Amino acid sequence: MEVLGIDIGGSGIKGAIVDTVSGEFATERLRIDTPQPSKPAAVAAVVGEISAHFNWQSAIGCTVPAVVKRGVTMTAANIDSAWIGTDAKSLLEKETGNPVIVLNDADAAGIAEMRFGAGRERDGLVAILTLGTGIGSSLFIDGRLVPNTELGHLIIRGKDAEERATDRARQERGYSWKQWGKRVSEYLEYLESLITPDLFIIGGGVSKRYQKFFPYIKCKTEIVPARLRNRAGIVGAAVAAIDLV
Ligand code: BGC
């Protein structure tokens, strides 16, 4: 079954039709810059453009970098704060004329990893962390998602973990792989002391360079890099929307 997956990020809005059986893209990926300011109406217009580009008349799964409850965005990270309290589901359905499911970006990435990637056939408690501009988290217990966890915002040494363990922090602060790897380790060790997972999956663009920083990670939990990388958001969004078809 094919579903249109769309990933709304702070700098780009990306979409592709996904073969939800194989987890592969059935089309090229289309990327359009996120409008600035990234207010709901402007972003929704781009989602409408992507849907029209694919001539799409069926279900759409769409990620946002926000907590989403019953289609309403409750927070806003790297997108305009006007998203807080917006009924994103209704807005995007009106704009595209299609049924839409809206979900948190890290939850979507987790869904894709569990079905097609590093979490395949893994039970117990799996925590997926995306280390990018922010830290996104998704938690699965025996394959079932516990949505909207915001574990990237744990406080470490008096600071939001995002200030220490994101790829953005690494680049902006010029951390070496060792310095940054130790900060990621401190974050993961704290997290494992709170939730005792069976597996950590590390995603985000930086995960392809996992060999550079995994050697500095000292947590007890098994840790593996994500496999779908920048496909994860789109693929997970599409899988989440299967029930709408
Ligand atoms: C947000 C999360 C989001 C993550 C990745 C965090 O700052 O609080 O909702 O999943 O960034 O975009």
PDB file of C-alpha atoms and ligand atoms in Angstrom:
ATOM      1  CA  MET A   1       0.000   0.000   0.000  1.00  0.00           C
ATOM      2  CA  GLU A   2       1.270   3.479  -0.875  1.00  0.00           C
ATOM      3  CA  VAL A   3       0.902   6.441   1.471  1.00  0.00           C
ATOM      4  CA  LEU A   4       2.234   9.994   1.206  1.00  0.00           C
ATOM      5  CA  GLY A   5       4.626  10.783   4.044  1.00  0.00           C
ATOM      6  CA  ILE A   6       5.601  14.385   4.828  1.00  0.00           C
ATOM      7  CA  ASP A   7       8.230  15.547   7.295  1.00  0.00           C
ATOM      8  CA  ILE A   8       7.992  19.149   8.516  1.00  0.00           C
ATOM      9  CA  GLY A   9      11.300  20.422   9.861  1.00  0.00           C
ATOM     10  CA  GLY A  10      12.686  23.808  10.839  1.00  0.00           C
ATOM     11  CA  SER A  11      14.505  24.305   7.526  1.00  0.00           C
ATOM     12  CA  GLY A  12      12.825  21.956   5.039  1.00  0.00           C
ATOM     13  CA  ILE A  13       9.508  20.251   4.364  1.00  0.00           C
ATOM     14  CA  LYS A  14      10.034  16.920   2.652  1.00  0.00           C
ATOM     15  CA  GLY A  15       7.600  14.464   1.119  1.00  0.00           C
ATOM     16  CA  ALA A  16       7.589  11.198  -0.804  1.00  0.00           C
ATOM     17  CA  ILE A  17       5.148   8.450  -1.563  1.00  0.00           C
ATOM     18  CA  VAL A  18       6.127   5.452   0.528  1.00  0.00           C
ATOM     19  CA  ASP A  19       5.618   1.776  -0.154  1.00  0.00           C
ATOM     20  CA  THR A  20       4.500   0.863   3.366  1.00  0.00           C
ATOM     21  CA  VAL A  21       5.205  -2.840   2.841  1.00  0.00           C
ATOM     22  CA  SER A  22       8.890  -2.438   1.966  1.00  0.00           C
ATOM     23  CA  GLY A  23       9.534   0.899   3.707  1.00  0.00           C
ATOM     24  CA  GLU A  24      11.095   2.224   0.499  1.00  0.00           C
ATOM     25  CA  PHE A  25      10.227   5.431  -1.321  1.00  0.00           C
ATOM     26  CA  ALA A  26       7.996   4.791  -4.330  1.00  0.00           C
ATOM     27  CA  THR A  27       8.882   8.225  -5.766  1.00  0.00           C
ATOM     28  CA  GLU A  28      11.653  10.781  -5.603  1.00  0.00           C
ATOM     29  CA  ARG A  29      11.659  12.895  -2.465  1.00  0.00           C
ATOM     30  CA  LEU A  30      10.451  16.474  -2.882  1.00  0.00           C
ATOM     31  CA  ARG A  31      11.955  19.108  -0.578  1.00  0.00           C
ATOM     32  CA  ILE A  32      10.716  22.681  -0.214  1.00  0.00           C
ATOM     33  CA  ASP A  33      12.267  25.248   2.142  1.00  0.00           C
ATOM     34  CA  THR A  34      10.232  25.839   5.280  1.00  0.00           C
ATOM     35  CA  PRO A  35       8.685  29.305   4.932  1.00  0.00           C
ATOM     36  CA  GLN A  36      10.018  31.913   7.347  1.00  0.00           C
ATOM     37  CA  PRO A  37       8.258  32.749   9.569  1.00  0.00           C
ATOM     38  CA  SER A  38       7.022  29.174   9.789  1.00  0.00           C
ATOM     39  CA  LYS A  39       3.462  30.026  10.801  1.00  0.00           C
ATOM     40  CA  PRO A  40       0.811  27.312  10.452  1.00  0.00           C
ATOM     41  CA  ALA A  41      -0.939  28.772   7.374  1.00  0.00           C
ATOM     42  CA  ALA A  42       2.309  29.218   5.420  1.00  0.00           C
ATOM     43  CA  VAL A  43       3.584  25.731   6.301  1.00  0.00           C
ATOM     44  CA  ALA A  44       0.191  24.188   5.508  1.00  0.00           C
ATOM     45  CA  ALA A  45       0.304  25.821   2.062  1.00  0.00           C
ATOM     46  CA  VAL A  46       3.599  24.004   1.386  1.00  0.00           C
ATOM     47  CA  VAL A  47       2.095  20.699   2.560  1.00  0.00           C
ATOM     48  CA  GLY A  48      -0.767  21.398   0.126  1.00  0.00           C
ATOM     49  CA  GLU A  49       1.780  22.021  -2.625  1.00  0.00           C
ATOM     50  CA  ILE A  50       3.518  18.702  -1.929  1.00  0.00           C
ATOM     51  CA  SER A  51       0.208  16.830  -1.948  1.00  0.00           C
ATOM     52  CA  ALA A  52      -0.758  18.502  -5.253  1.00  0.00           C
ATOM     53  CA  HIS A  53       2.695  17.773  -6.740  1.00  0.00           C
ATOM     54  CA  PHE A  54       2.097  14.053  -6.217  1.00  0.00           C
ATOM     55  CA  ASN A  55      -1.511  14.410  -7.383  1.00  0.00           C
ATOM     56  CA  TRP A  56      -2.378  12.746  -4.116  1.00  0.00           C
ATOM     57  CA  GLN A  57      -5.902  11.700  -3.176  1.00  0.00           C
ATOM     58  CA  SER A  58      -5.546   9.420  -0.206  1.00  0.00           C
ATOM     59  CA  ALA A  59      -4.116   9.304   3.310  1.00  0.00           C
ATOM     60  CA  ILE A  60      -1.204  11.485   4.373  1.00  0.00           C
ATOM     61  CA  GLY A  61       1.038  11.043   7.414  1.00  0.00           C
ATOM     62  CA  CYS A  62       2.747  14.265   8.494  1.00  0.00           C
ATOM     63  CA  THR A  63       5.375  14.893  11.160  1.00  0.00           C
ATOM     64  CA  VAL A  64       5.895  18.059  13.167  1.00  0.00           C
ATOM     65  CA  PRO A  65       8.672  18.856  15.660  1.00  0.00           C
ATOM     66  CA  ALA A  66       6.099  19.123  18.434  1.00  0.00           C
ATOM     67  CA  VAL A  67       4.012  17.212  20.931  1.00  0.00           C
ATOM     68  CA  VAL A  68       0.737  16.262  19.236  1.00  0.00           C
ATOM     69  CA  LYS A  69      -2.435  15.368  21.101  1.00  0.00           C
ATOM     70  CA  ARG A  70      -5.524  14.425  19.055  1.00  0.00           C
ATOM     71  CA  GLY A  71      -4.230  16.350  16.072  1.00  0.00           C
ATOM     72  CA  VAL A  72      -3.447  19.503  18.055  1.00  0.00           C
ATOM     73  CA  THR A  73       0.190  20.661  18.298  1.00  0.00           C
ATOM     74  CA  MET A  74       0.925  21.419  21.939  1.00  0.00           C
ATOM     75  CA  THR A  75       4.539  22.655  21.652  1.00  0.00           C
ATOM     76  CA  ALA A  76       6.758  24.020  18.865  1.00  0.00           C
ATOM     77  CA  ALA A  77      10.490  23.336  18.461  1.00  0.00           C
ATOM     78  CA  ASN A  78      12.243  25.115  15.579  1.00  0.00           C
ATOM     79  CA  ILE A  79       8.904  26.183  14.129  1.00  0.00           C
ATOM     80  CA  ASP A  80       6.842  29.285  14.876  1.00  0.00           C
ATOM     81  CA  SER A  81       5.239  29.362  18.322  1.00  0.00           C
ATOM     82  CA  ALA A  82       1.872  30.046  16.633  1.00  0.00           C
ATOM     83  CA  TRP A  83       1.728  26.237  16.223  1.00  0.00           C
ATOM     84  CA  ILE A  84       1.047  25.857  19.936  1.00  0.00           C
ATOM     85  CA  GLY A  85      -2.656  25.076  20.276  1.00  0.00           C
ATOM     86  CA  THR A  86      -3.213  24.802  16.501  1.00  0.00           C
ATOM     87  CA  ASP A  87      -5.479  22.021  15.243  1.00  0.00           C
ATOM     88  CA  ALA A  88      -2.848  20.866  12.767  1.00  0.00           C
ATOM     89  CA  LYS A  89      -4.871  17.860  11.603  1.00  0.00           C
ATOM     90  CA  SER A  90      -7.890  19.964  10.561  1.00  0.00           C
ATOM     91  CA  LEU A  91      -5.681  22.619   8.999  1.00  0.00           C
ATOM     92  CA  LEU A  92      -3.751  20.129   6.854  1.00  0.00           C
ATOM     93  CA  GLU A  93      -6.883  18.182   5.894  1.00  0.00           C
ATOM     94  CA  LYS A  94      -8.508  21.386   4.695  1.00  0.00           C
ATOM     95  CA  GLU A  95      -5.415  22.404   2.756  1.00  0.00           C
ATOM     96  CA  THR A  96      -4.838  19.034   1.053  1.00  0.00           C
ATOM     97  CA  GLY A  97      -8.395  17.707   0.825  1.00  0.00           C
ATOM     98  CA  ASN A  98      -7.060  14.388   2.176  1.00  0.00           C
ATOM     99  CA  PRO A  99      -7.290  12.584   5.522  1.00  0.00           C
ATOM    100  CA  VAL A 100      -4.167  13.407   7.548  1.00  0.00           C
ATOM    101  CA  ILE A 101      -2.561  12.010  10.662  1.00  0.00           C
ATOM    102  CA  VAL A 102      -0.154  14.380  12.418  1.00  0.00           C
ATOM    103  CA  LEU A 103       2.512  13.029  14.752  1.00  0.00           C
ATOM    104  CA  ASN A 104       5.728  14.019  16.492  1.00  0.00           C
ATOM    105  CA  ASP A 105       8.825  13.746  14.258  1.00  0.00           C
ATOM    106  CA  ALA A 106      10.783  11.477  16.614  1.00  0.00           C
ATOM    107  CA  ASP A 107       7.761   9.208  17.075  1.00  0.00           C
ATOM    108  CA  ALA A 108       7.598   8.865  13.279  1.00  0.00           C
ATOM    109  CA  ALA A 109      11.321   8.094  13.065  1.00  0.00           C
ATOM    110  CA  GLY A 110      10.863   5.487  15.785  1.00  0.00           C
ATOM    111  CA  ILE A 111       7.956   3.827  13.992  1.00  0.00           C
ATOM    112  CA  ALA A 112      10.114   3.500  10.868  1.00  0.00           C
ATOM    113  CA  GLU A 113      13.104   2.093  12.780  1.00  0.00           C
ATOM    114  CA  MET A 114      10.959  -0.438  14.625  1.00  0.00           C
ATOM    115  CA  ARG A 115       9.318  -1.686  11.456  1.00  0.00           C
ATOM    116  CA  PHE A 116      12.138  -1.552   8.913  1.00  0.00           C
ATOM    117  CA  GLY A 117      15.361  -0.664  10.691  1.00  0.00           C
ATOM    118  CA  ALA A 118      17.444  -1.251  13.791  1.00  0.00           C
ATOM    119  CA  GLY A 119      14.446  -2.031  16.026  1.00  0.00           C
ATOM    120  CA  ARG A 120      12.987  -4.748  13.851  1.00  0.00           C
ATOM    121  CA  GLU A 121      11.718  -7.688  15.877  1.00  0.00           C
ATOM    122  CA  ARG A 122      13.031  -6.174  19.097  1.00  0.00           C
ATOM    123  CA  ASP A 123      10.756  -6.408  22.102  1.00  0.00           C
ATOM    124  CA  GLY A 124      11.070  -5.045  25.617  1.00  0.00           C
ATOM    125  CA  LEU A 125      11.672  -1.341  26.053  1.00  0.00           C
ATOM    126  CA  VAL A 126      13.335   0.357  23.085  1.00  0.00           C
ATOM    127  CA  ALA A 127      14.298   4.042  23.235  1.00  0.00           C
ATOM    128  CA  ILE A 128      15.059   5.856  19.988  1.00  0.00           C
ATOM    129  CA  LEU A 129      16.869   9.178  20.288  1.00  0.00           C
ATOM    130  CA  THR A 130      17.388  11.475  17.322  1.00  0.00           C
ATOM    131  CA  LEU A 131      20.348  13.770  17.814  1.00  0.00           C
ATOM    132  CA  GLY A 132      19.939  16.728  15.479  1.00  0.00           C
ATOM    133  CA  THR A 133      18.934  20.340  16.048  1.00  0.00           C
ATOM    134  CA  GLY A 134      17.037  19.062  19.061  1.00  0.00           C
ATOM    135  CA  ILE A 135      16.908  15.661  20.768  1.00  0.00           C
ATOM    136  CA  GLY A 136      13.803  13.779  19.759  1.00  0.00           C
ATOM    137  CA  SER A 137      12.740  10.670  21.669  1.00  0.00           C
ATOM    138  CA  SER A 138      10.386   7.793  21.056  1.00  0.00           C
ATOM    139  CA  LEU A 139       9.711   4.833  23.325  1.00  0.00           C
ATOM    140  CA  PHE A 140       8.381   1.418  22.352  1.00  0.00           C
ATOM    141  CA  ILE A 141       7.262  -1.281  24.715  1.00  0.00           C
ATOM    142  CA  ASP A 142       7.006  -4.666  22.974  1.00  0.00           C
ATOM    143  CA  GLY A 143       6.702  -2.813  19.677  1.00  0.00           C
ATOM    144  CA  ARG A 144       3.961  -0.404  20.807  1.00  0.00           C
ATOM    145  CA  LEU A 145       4.670   3.301  20.819  1.00  0.00           C
ATOM    146  CA  VAL A 146       4.263   5.405  23.942  1.00  0.00           C
ATOM    147  CA  PRO A 147       3.793   8.724  22.079  1.00  0.00           C
ATOM    148  CA  ASN A 148       4.994  12.222  22.865  1.00  0.00           C
ATOM    149  CA  THR A 149       7.848  11.461  25.225  1.00  0.00           C
ATOM    150  CA  GLU A 150      10.103  14.513  25.485  1.00  0.00           C
ATOM    151  CA  LEU A 151      13.156  12.808  26.916  1.00  0.00           C
ATOM    152  CA  GLY A 152      15.494  15.188  25.107  1.00  0.00           C
ATOM    153  CA  HIS A 153      14.705  17.815  27.683  1.00  0.00           C
ATOM    154  CA  LEU A 154      16.120  16.069  30.738  1.00  0.00           C
ATOM    155  CA  ILE A 155      18.180  18.451  32.833  1.00  0.00           C
ATOM    156  CA  ILE A 156      21.864  17.542  33.079  1.00  0.00           C
ATOM    157  CA  ARG A 157      24.311  19.646  35.078  1.00  0.00           C
ATOM    158  CA  GLY A 158      21.582  22.296  35.359  1.00  0.00           C
ATOM    159  CA  LYS A 159      21.051  22.484  31.598  1.00  0.00           C
ATOM    160  CA  ASP A 160      18.591  21.064  29.102  1.00  0.00           C
ATOM    161  CA  ALA A 161      20.278  17.996  27.568  1.00  0.00           C
ATOM    162  CA  GLU A 162      19.719  19.576  24.161  1.00  0.00           C
ATOM    163  CA  GLU A 163      22.340  22.179  25.018  1.00  0.00           C
ATOM    164  CA  ARG A 164      24.965  19.458  25.411  1.00  0.00           C
ATOM    165  CA  ALA A 165      24.138  16.385  23.388  1.00  0.00           C
ATOM    166  CA  THR A 166      22.653  17.545  20.072  1.00  0.00           C
ATOM    167  CA  ASP A 167      24.567  17.599  16.815  1.00  0.00           C
ATOM    168  CA  ARG A 168      23.833  21.326  16.811  1.00  0.00           C
ATOM    169  CA  ALA A 169      25.695  21.709  20.141  1.00  0.00           C
ATOM    170  CA  ARG A 170      28.613  19.717  18.713  1.00  0.00           C
ATOM    171  CA  GLN A 171      28.896  21.984  15.698  1.00  0.00           C
ATOM    172  CA  GLU A 172      28.182  25.314  17.392  1.00  0.00           C
ATOM    173  CA  ARG A 173      30.506  24.677  20.294  1.00  0.00           C
ATOM    174  CA  GLY A 174      33.186  22.999  18.250  1.00  0.00           C
ATOM    175  CA  TYR A 175      33.285  19.880  20.468  1.00  0.00           C
ATOM    176  CA  SER A 176      35.657  17.140  19.387  1.00  0.00           C
ATOM    177  CA  TRP A 177      34.073  13.722  18.870  1.00  0.00           C
ATOM    178  CA  LYS A 178      35.482  12.688  22.220  1.00  0.00           C
ATOM    179  CA  GLN A 179      34.107  15.718  24.068  1.00  0.00           C
ATOM    180  CA  TRP A 180      30.738  15.354  22.442  1.00  0.00           C
ATOM    181  CA  GLY A 181      30.657  11.557  22.801  1.00  0.00           C
ATOM    182  CA  LYS A 182      31.201  11.950  26.544  1.00  0.00           C
ATOM    183  CA  ARG A 183      28.278  14.362  26.751  1.00  0.00           C
ATOM    184  CA  VAL A 184      26.057  11.991  24.806  1.00  0.00           C
ATOM    185  CA  SER A 185      27.182   9.225  27.149  1.00  0.00           C
ATOM    186  CA  GLU A 186      26.335  11.260  30.235  1.00  0.00           C
ATOM    187  CA  TYR A 187      22.881  11.883  28.804  1.00  0.00           C
ATOM    188  CA  LEU A 188      22.278   8.224  27.927  1.00  0.00           C
ATOM    189  CA  GLU A 189      23.582   7.006  31.305  1.00  0.00           C
ATOM    190  CA  TYR A 190      21.167   9.344  33.061  1.00  0.00           C
ATOM    191  CA  LEU A 191      18.300   8.235  30.852  1.00  0.00           C
ATOM    192  CA  GLU A 192      19.029   4.547  31.413  1.00  0.00           C
ATOM    193  CA  SER A 193      19.091   5.123  35.170  1.00  0.00           C
ATOM    194  CA  LEU A 194      15.529   6.416  34.856  1.00  0.00           C
ATOM    195  CA  ILE A 195      13.934   3.941  32.426  1.00  0.00           C
ATOM    196  CA  THR A 196      16.265   0.891  32.102  1.00  0.00           C
ATOM    197  CA  PRO A 197      15.709   0.246  28.404  1.00  0.00           C
ATOM    198  CA  ASP A 198      16.690  -2.931  26.550  1.00  0.00           C
ATOM    199  CA  LEU A 199      17.998  -1.061  23.528  1.00  0.00           C
ATOM    200  CA  PHE A 200      19.014   2.452  22.521  1.00  0.00           C
ATOM    201  CA  ILE A 201      18.771   3.369  18.837  1.00  0.00           C
ATOM    202  CA  ILE A 202      20.595   6.567  17.915  1.00  0.00           C
ATOM    203  CA  GLY A 203      19.221   8.449  14.918  1.00  0.00           C
ATOM    204  CA  GLY A 204      19.605  11.825  13.261  1.00  0.00           C
ATOM    205  CA  GLY A 205      22.039  12.714  10.473  1.00  0.00           C
ATOM    206  CA  VAL A 206      25.026  12.325  12.801  1.00  0.00           C
ATOM    207  CA  SER A 207      24.200   8.653  13.372  1.00  0.00           C
ATOM    208  CA  LYS A 208      25.931   7.751  10.118  1.00  0.00           C
ATOM    209  CA  ARG A 209      29.164   8.798  11.838  1.00  0.00           C
ATOM    210  CA  TYR A 210      28.464   6.634  14.855  1.00  0.00           C
ATOM    211  CA  GLN A 211      31.935   5.081  14.784  1.00  0.00           C
ATOM    212  CA  LYS A 212      33.333   8.495  15.728  1.00  0.00           C
ATOM    213  CA  PHE A 213      31.418   8.819  19.004  1.00  0.00           C
ATOM    214  CA  PHE A 214      30.090   5.387  20.039  1.00  0.00           C
ATOM    215  CA  PRO A 215      33.518   4.451  21.509  1.00  0.00           C
ATOM    216  CA  TYR A 216      32.996   7.130  24.197  1.00  0.00           C
ATOM    217  CA  ILE A 217      29.566   5.915  25.229  1.00  0.00           C
ATOM    218  CA  LYS A 218      29.740   4.018  28.480  1.00  0.00           C
ATOM    219  CA  CYS A 219      26.118   3.133  29.167  1.00  0.00           C
ATOM    220  CA  LYS A 220      25.176  -0.441  30.057  1.00  0.00           C
ATOM    221  CA  THR A 221      22.309  -0.647  27.583  1.00  0.00           C
ATOM    222  CA  GLU A 222      22.935  -2.107  24.129  1.00  0.00           C
ATOM    223  CA  ILE A 223      23.273   0.746  21.652  1.00  0.00           C
ATOM    224  CA  VAL A 224      22.996   0.703  17.853  1.00  0.00           C
ATOM    225  CA  PRO A 225      22.810   3.354  15.116  1.00  0.00           C
ATOM    226  CA  ALA A 226      19.551   3.959  13.263  1.00  0.00           C
ATOM    227  CA  ARG A 227      19.352   2.534   9.769  1.00  0.00           C
ATOM    228  CA  LEU A 228      16.802   4.672   7.935  1.00  0.00           C
ATOM    229  CA  ARG A 229      18.489   7.982   8.702  1.00  0.00           C
ATOM    230  CA  ASN A 230      16.877  10.830   6.746  1.00  0.00           C
ATOM    231  CA  ARG A 231      14.167   8.544   5.340  1.00  0.00           C
ATOM    232  CA  ALA A 232      12.844   7.723   8.806  1.00  0.00           C
ATOM    233  CA  GLY A 233      10.475  10.668   9.329  1.00  0.00           C
ATOM    234  CA  ILE A 234       8.727  10.318   5.976  1.00  0.00           C
ATOM    235  CA  VAL A 235       8.504   6.515   6.178  1.00  0.00           C
ATOM    236  CA  GLY A 236       7.239   6.505   9.774  1.00  0.00           C
ATOM    237  CA  ALA A 237       4.642   9.177   9.009  1.00  0.00           C
ATOM    238  CA  ALA A 238       3.354   7.125   6.097  1.00  0.00           C
ATOM    239  CA  VAL A 239       3.153   3.948   8.207  1.00  0.00           C
ATOM    240  CA  ALA A 240       1.271   5.851  10.932  1.00  0.00           C
ATOM    241  CA  ALA A 241      -1.349   6.876   8.367  1.00  0.00           C
ATOM    242  CA  ILE A 242      -2.066   3.342   7.063  1.00  0.00           C
ATOM    243  CA  ASP A 243      -5.246   3.087   9.110  1.00  0.00           C
ATOM    244  CA  LEU A 244      -6.682   6.132   7.343  1.00  0.00           C
ATOM    245  CA  VAL A 245      -6.544   4.472   3.926  1.00  0.00           C
TER     246      VAL A 245
HETATM  247  C1  BGC B   1      11.206  18.756  20.627  1.00  0.00           C
HETATM  248  C2  BGC B   1      10.629  17.410  20.218  1.00  0.00           C
HETATM  249  C3  BGC B   1      11.155  17.008  18.851  1.00  0.00           C
HETATM  250  C4  BGC B   1      12.672  17.097  18.819  1.00  0.00           C
HETATM  251  C5  BGC B   1      13.260  16.776  17.457  1.00  0.00           C
HETATM  252  C6  BGC B   1      12.712  18.743  20.515  1.00  0.00           C
HETATM  253  O1  BGC B   1      13.224  20.007  20.807  1.00  0.00           O
HETATM  254  O2  BGC B   1      10.832  19.099  21.956  1.00  0.00           O
HETATM  255  O3  BGC B   1       9.202  17.455  20.193  1.00  0.00           O
HETATM  256  O4  BGC B   1      10.753  15.686  18.578  1.00  0.00           O
HETATM  257  O5  BGC B   1      13.107  18.388  19.197  1.00  0.00           O
HETATM  258  O6  BGC B   1      12.818  17.654  16.481  1.00  0.00           O
END
